[in-house]
Short mmCIF file of C-alpha atoms in Angstrom, two decimals:
data_model
loop_
_atom_site.label_atom_id
_atom_site.label_comp_id
_atom_site.label_asym_id
_atom_site.label_seq_id
_atom_site.Cartn_x
_atom_site.Cartn_y
_atom_site.Cartn_z
CA MET A 182 -13.33 28.20 8.42
CA ALA A 183 -13.53 28.01 4.04
CA ALA A 184 -17.27 28.14 2.78
CA ARG A 185 -17.58 24.33 1.70
CA LEU A 186 -16.74 24.61 -2.37
CA THR A 187 -19.61 23.77 -4.51
CA TYR A 188 -19.69 21.60 -7.54
CA ASP A 189 -20.88 24.33 -9.63
CA GLU A 190 -18.15 26.98 -8.78
CA VAL A 191 -15.02 24.42 -10.10
CA GLU A 192 -14.47 23.75 -14.02
CA VAL A 193 -11.87 21.66 -15.59
CA GLY A 194 -8.17 23.33 -15.19
CA THR A 195 -9.33 25.18 -12.11
CA GLU A 196 -6.07 25.36 -9.98
CA LEU A 197 -6.17 24.82 -6.41
CA PRO A 198 -4.10 27.62 -4.10
CA PRO A 199 -0.50 26.17 -4.02
CA LEU A 200 1.40 24.72 -0.99
CA SER A 201 5.24 25.47 0.57
CA VAL A 202 5.52 22.96 3.21
CA PRO A 203 9.18 23.25 4.66
CA VAL A 204 10.43 20.00 6.21
CA SER A 205 13.31 20.05 9.09
CA ARG A 206 14.54 16.69 11.22
CA ALA A 207 11.98 18.11 13.95
CA THR A 208 9.40 18.10 11.77
CA LEU A 209 10.12 14.17 10.67
CA VAL A 210 10.53 13.28 14.75
CA ARG A 211 7.32 14.79 15.28
CA TYR A 212 5.58 12.94 12.20
CA ALA A 213 7.21 9.13 13.65
CA GLY A 214 5.77 10.31 16.72
CA ALA A 215 2.14 10.97 15.90
CA SER A 216 2.02 8.53 12.82
CA GLY A 217 3.69 5.72 14.89
CA ASP A 218 6.37 4.82 11.98
CA PHE A 219 9.48 5.03 13.87
CA ASN A 220 11.68 3.60 10.42
CA PRO A 221 15.37 5.37 11.44
CA ILE A 222 15.75 6.05 7.49
CA HIS A 223 13.50 9.13 8.94
CA TRP A 224 15.61 10.47 11.60
CA ASN A 225 19.13 8.21 11.85
CA GLU A 226 21.40 9.53 9.58
CA ARG A 227 24.34 6.78 10.08
CA PHE A 228 21.19 4.30 9.35
CA ALA A 229 19.86 6.07 6.01
CA ARG A 230 23.24 5.70 4.73
CA GLU A 231 24.05 2.18 5.46
CA VAL A 232 20.99 1.43 3.57
CA GLY A 233 22.25 3.60 0.68
CA LEU A 234 20.29 6.48 1.06
CA PRO A 235 22.03 10.16 0.46
CA ASP A 236 20.53 11.48 4.25
CA VAL A 237 17.92 11.32 6.30
CA ILE A 238 14.78 11.23 4.05
CA ALA A 239 10.76 12.27 4.59
CA HIS A 240 8.49 9.52 5.16
CA GLY A 241 6.26 8.79 2.55
CA MET A 242 3.09 9.35 4.43
CA PHE A 243 3.99 12.98 5.67
CA THR A 244 4.54 13.69 2.08
CA MET A 245 1.12 12.80 1.21
CA ALA A 246 -0.20 14.59 4.17
CA SER A 247 1.06 17.77 3.01
CA ALA A 248 -0.38 17.60 -0.59
CA ALA A 249 -4.31 16.53 0.48
CA ARG A 250 -3.48 19.62 2.42
CA VAL A 251 -3.89 21.96 -0.54
CA VAL A 252 -7.04 19.82 -1.60
CA THR A 253 -8.89 20.02 1.60
CA ALA A 254 -8.33 23.56 2.37
CA TRP A 255 -9.56 24.42 -1.17
CA ALA A 256 -12.68 22.01 -0.56
CA GLY A 257 -13.44 23.54 2.96
CA ASP A 258 -14.48 20.03 4.35
CA PRO A 259 -11.58 17.66 4.50
CA GLY A 260 -14.23 14.94 4.83
CA ALA A 261 -15.13 15.58 1.29
CA VAL A 262 -12.42 13.64 0.09
CA VAL A 263 -13.85 10.45 -1.43
CA GLU A 264 -10.72 8.93 -2.70
CA TYR A 265 -6.79 9.48 -2.52
CA GLY A 266 -3.70 7.92 -4.11
CA VAL A 267 -0.11 8.72 -4.74
CA ARG A 268 2.77 6.71 -6.07
CA PHE A 269 6.64 7.67 -4.44
CA THR A 270 8.51 7.97 -7.15
CA LYS A 271 11.88 10.25 -5.21
CA PRO A 272 12.41 10.18 -1.74
CA VAL A 273 12.57 14.18 0.53
CA VAL A 274 15.89 14.36 1.26
CA VAL A 275 15.99 16.27 4.24
CA PRO A 276 19.54 17.42 5.60
CA ASP A 277 20.91 18.33 9.02
CA ASP A 278 21.12 21.76 8.37
CA ASP A 279 19.00 24.87 9.12
CA LYS A 280 17.07 24.84 5.83
CA GLY A 281 16.06 21.36 5.90
CA ALA A 282 13.85 20.39 2.45
CA LEU A 283 10.44 22.47 0.78
CA ILE A 284 8.28 20.12 -0.16
CA GLU A 285 6.10 22.03 -3.31
CA ILE A 286 2.66 21.11 -3.77
CA THR A 287 -0.09 22.64 -6.98
CA GLY A 288 -3.63 20.96 -7.97
CA LYS A 289 -5.81 21.55 -10.85
CA VAL A 290 -9.12 20.51 -11.22
CA ALA A 291 -8.58 17.58 -14.03
CA ALA A 292 -12.10 16.46 -14.81
CA ARG A 293 -15.71 16.69 -13.47
CA LEU A 294 -16.60 12.82 -12.91
CA ASP A 295 -20.11 12.65 -11.91
CA ASP A 296 -22.63 15.48 -12.04
CA GLU A 297 -25.58 13.60 -9.88
CA ALA A 298 -22.66 12.55 -7.34
CA ARG A 299 -20.94 16.11 -7.73
CA THR A 300 -17.62 14.50 -7.92
CA VAL A 301 -14.26 15.93 -9.20
CA ARG A 302 -10.65 14.77 -10.22
CA VAL A 303 -7.81 16.95 -8.63
CA ASP A 304 -4.36 16.26 -10.00
CA LEU A 305 -1.35 17.15 -7.64
CA THR A 306 1.87 18.14 -8.48
CA VAL A 307 4.55 17.73 -5.54
CA THR A 308 8.07 18.61 -5.81
CA ALA A 309 11.31 18.78 -3.55
CA ALA A 310 14.53 20.02 -4.65
CA GLY A 311 13.28 20.33 -8.29
CA GLN A 312 12.23 16.49 -8.61
CA LYS A 313 9.00 15.26 -8.42
CA VAL A 314 8.91 12.96 -5.59
CA LEU A 315 4.75 11.66 -6.15
CA GLY A 316 3.43 10.50 -9.02
CA MET A 317 -0.24 10.05 -9.78
CA SER A 318 -1.20 12.06 -7.40
CA ARG A 319 -4.92 12.19 -7.33
CA ALA A 320 -8.26 12.80 -5.43
CA VAL A 321 -11.50 12.55 -6.14
CA VAL A 322 -13.57 15.16 -4.01
CA ARG A 323 -17.06 15.29 -3.31
CA LEU A 324 -18.19 18.86 -3.40
CA ALA A 325 -21.10 20.33 -2.02
CA MET B 43 13.38 -15.91 -4.63
CA PRO B 44 9.98 -14.21 -6.12
CA LEU B 45 6.92 -14.34 -4.14
CA ASP B 46 4.31 -17.37 -4.70
CA PRO B 47 1.27 -15.64 -6.13
CA SER B 48 -0.52 -18.49 -4.31
CA PHE B 49 -0.43 -16.23 -1.39
CA VAL B 50 -3.16 -13.58 -3.70
CA GLY B 51 -6.35 -13.70 -1.14
CA ARG B 52 -4.89 -15.00 1.50
CA THR B 53 -7.00 -12.90 4.58
CA TYR B 54 -5.83 -12.55 8.02
CA PRO B 55 -8.09 -12.29 11.29
CA PRO B 56 -9.55 -8.76 11.79
CA THR B 57 -7.59 -6.40 14.07
CA ALA B 58 -8.53 -5.41 18.07
CA PRO B 59 -10.33 -2.50 17.86
CA TYR B 60 -8.33 1.20 17.39
CA GLU B 61 -10.32 3.62 19.33
CA VAL B 62 -9.72 6.88 17.84
CA GLY B 63 -9.25 9.53 20.19
CA ARG B 64 -9.60 13.63 20.10
CA GLU B 65 -5.90 14.23 21.14
CA LYS B 66 -4.67 11.68 18.61
CA ILE B 67 -6.23 13.54 15.99
CA ARG B 68 -4.94 16.66 17.16
CA GLU B 69 -1.40 15.25 17.73
CA PHE B 70 -1.31 13.79 14.12
CA ALA B 71 -2.90 17.02 12.36
CA GLU B 72 -0.21 19.07 14.27
CA ALA B 73 2.73 16.83 13.48
CA ILE B 74 1.80 17.63 9.69
CA GLY B 75 0.97 21.34 10.22
CA GLU B 76 -2.96 21.07 9.56
CA THR B 77 -4.75 23.95 11.33
CA ASP B 78 -7.90 23.36 9.96
CA PRO B 79 -10.97 23.48 12.76
CA ALA B 80 -12.81 19.90 11.17
CA TYR B 81 -9.86 18.28 12.79
CA LEU B 82 -9.30 20.38 15.89
CA ASP B 83 -12.57 21.55 16.94
CA PRO B 84 -15.84 19.02 17.58
CA GLU B 85 -18.20 22.26 16.78
CA ALA B 86 -16.88 23.29 13.79
CA ALA B 87 -16.62 19.63 12.50
CA ARG B 88 -20.60 19.39 13.74
CA ALA B 89 -21.09 22.23 11.41
CA LEU B 90 -19.90 20.47 8.99
CA GLY B 91 -21.88 17.07 9.80
CA HIS B 92 -19.52 14.90 11.34
CA PRO B 93 -20.42 13.96 14.84
CA ASP B 94 -17.06 14.79 15.76
CA VAL B 95 -13.62 16.08 15.11
CA ILE B 96 -12.77 14.07 11.86
CA ALA B 97 -8.90 12.99 10.85
CA PRO B 98 -7.13 14.17 8.15
CA PRO B 99 -7.03 11.55 4.78
CA THR B 100 -3.87 9.94 5.68
CA PHE B 101 -4.89 9.45 9.31
CA PRO B 102 -5.75 6.02 8.31
CA PHE B 103 -2.51 4.69 7.25
CA ALA B 104 -1.43 4.88 10.74
CA ILE B 105 -3.86 2.07 11.88
CA THR B 106 -3.77 -0.44 8.55
CA TYR B 107 0.22 0.08 8.84
CA ARG B 108 0.20 -1.65 11.94
CA ALA B 109 -2.63 -4.19 10.81
CA ALA B 110 -0.08 -4.70 7.94
CA ALA B 111 2.31 -6.51 10.08
CA GLN B 112 0.54 -9.31 10.25
CA VAL B 113 1.42 -9.77 6.40
CA VAL B 114 5.39 -8.76 6.44
CA GLU B 115 5.66 -11.17 10.06
CA ASP B 116 3.78 -14.07 8.37
CA PRO B 117 6.90 -16.66 8.70
CA GLU B 118 5.28 -18.33 5.28
CA LEU B 119 5.95 -15.19 3.08
CA LYS B 120 9.60 -15.02 4.24
CA LEU B 121 9.47 -11.00 3.17
CA ASP B 122 12.69 -9.21 4.15
CA PHE B 123 11.70 -6.25 6.01
CA SER B 124 14.98 -4.41 5.44
CA ARG B 125 14.37 -4.42 1.47
CA VAL B 126 10.69 -3.01 1.43
CA VAL B 127 9.91 0.35 0.47
CA HIS B 128 6.12 1.97 -0.26
CA GLY B 129 6.05 2.15 -3.17
CA ASP B 130 2.50 3.03 -4.02
CA GLN B 131 -0.63 4.01 -1.31
CA LYS B 132 -4.38 4.42 -2.15
CA PHE B 133 -7.67 5.29 -0.13
CA THR B 134 -11.20 5.06 -0.75
CA TYR B 135 -13.58 6.46 2.02
CA THR B 136 -17.26 5.53 2.36
CA ARG B 137 -16.82 8.42 4.77
CA PRO B 138 -14.14 10.15 6.96
CA VAL B 139 -12.57 8.89 10.23
CA ALA B 140 -13.87 10.71 13.09
CA ALA B 141 -13.01 10.93 17.52
CA GLY B 142 -14.71 8.30 18.77
CA ASP B 143 -14.70 5.12 16.45
CA LEU B 144 -13.53 2.14 17.40
CA LEU B 145 -12.01 0.53 14.42
CA SER B 146 -10.86 -2.85 13.15
CA VAL B 147 -9.14 -3.31 9.95
CA THR B 148 -9.08 -6.78 8.21
CA VAL B 149 -6.05 -7.27 5.91
CA SER B 150 -5.34 -9.60 3.04
CA ILE B 151 -3.07 -9.77 -0.27
CA GLU B 152 -4.87 -8.54 -3.27
CA SER B 153 -1.84 -9.07 -5.22
CA VAL B 154 1.82 -10.43 -6.04
CA LYS B 155 4.03 -9.47 -8.95
CA SER B 156 7.26 -9.85 -10.24
CA MET B 157 9.27 -7.02 -11.80
CA ALA B 158 12.79 -6.69 -12.71
CA GLY B 159 13.78 -8.89 -10.01
CA ASN B 160 11.88 -6.79 -7.64
CA ASP B 161 8.60 -8.59 -5.58
CA LEU B 162 5.78 -5.87 -5.61
CA ILE B 163 2.71 -7.13 -2.99
CA THR B 164 -0.11 -5.14 -2.62
CA VAL B 165 -1.77 -5.40 1.04
CA ARG B 166 -5.60 -4.52 1.33
CA GLY B 167 -6.81 -3.20 4.81
CA GLU B 168 -10.68 -2.39 4.58
CA VAL B 169 -11.08 -0.69 7.83
CA TYR B 170 -14.83 -1.18 9.57
CA ASP B 171 -16.48 1.03 12.64
CA ALA B 172 -17.90 -1.04 15.80
CA ASP B 173 -21.11 -1.54 13.77
CA GLY B 174 -19.52 -3.44 10.95
CA ALA B 175 -20.07 -0.57 8.71
CA HIS B 176 -17.20 -0.07 6.03
CA VAL B 177 -15.61 3.07 6.84
CA VAL B 178 -12.08 3.34 4.62
CA THR B 179 -10.28 1.10 2.12
CA SER B 180 -6.08 0.89 2.01
CA MET B 181 -4.24 -0.46 -0.70
CA MET B 182 -0.62 -0.36 0.03
CA MET B 183 1.78 -1.10 -2.48
CA LEU B 184 4.98 -2.70 -1.42
CA VAL B 185 8.41 -3.34 -2.97
CA VAL B 186 10.80 -5.73 -2.04
CA ARG B 187 13.84 -5.14 -3.39
CA ALA B 188 15.48 -7.91 -5.12
CA ALA B 189 18.94 -8.84 -2.78
CA GLU B 190 22.34 -8.24 -4.41
CA GLY B 191 23.64 -11.08 -6.16
CA GLU B 192 19.98 -13.04 -6.75
#
């Protein structure tokens, strides 16, 4: 297990270890079951096209969950996250082939917020197929 | 037709308690590719000061989304769900969700706006444990896209 990161170890500009998350149709089916979100745009290509999408798209909440992994792994305790928000700007299109899609996540410390509470703000950059898929993706983390 | 701003502040009855189970957390963690022991191993979670395994930060959405059905299905709002997309999402945590929690959600309509023919509705979900203590707040902004020809 990673040790809990301390506030004193972190400065503005500190980069978090990046993460690439492959996404296949099987990933989405599994996430649908685990989350209870069975919207057919996430597994049914015919339905997705009927509502004007290019293909099946990933759950926005799957992308949000994936991005959080960068923060929780870095902090050493997932319970350290005190705030987390994103804007869903572009869908992650998941074709029915061997490759699927790839979500790429990087993050850096944007601010030290409160010396007393030992909180920092992490800004995340989340892309798929070269496009930003989340905007305003920010987490506030309370460090040890 | 734009949503009526008088719906702002409308609050729905608290939902029946949702019992958070270890195996449900494991299933969710595996579905997002997680292997962090804080989600999977009660001893590891306790070593970090948690009462039991905790849930990943976005897990509460599975509960708050279900609770928000009260808004989506409110006959007075007349939301066309086939035109609804998730615009943004924010969580504010008092503490992480943990296995053994009995969670109830109080849903309310936080704001209603119109932008370029689309309606933006923000649904607040306050999640409380069995003692009535606050666990997490979910803010879910939904975009209701304008109907064609409107």
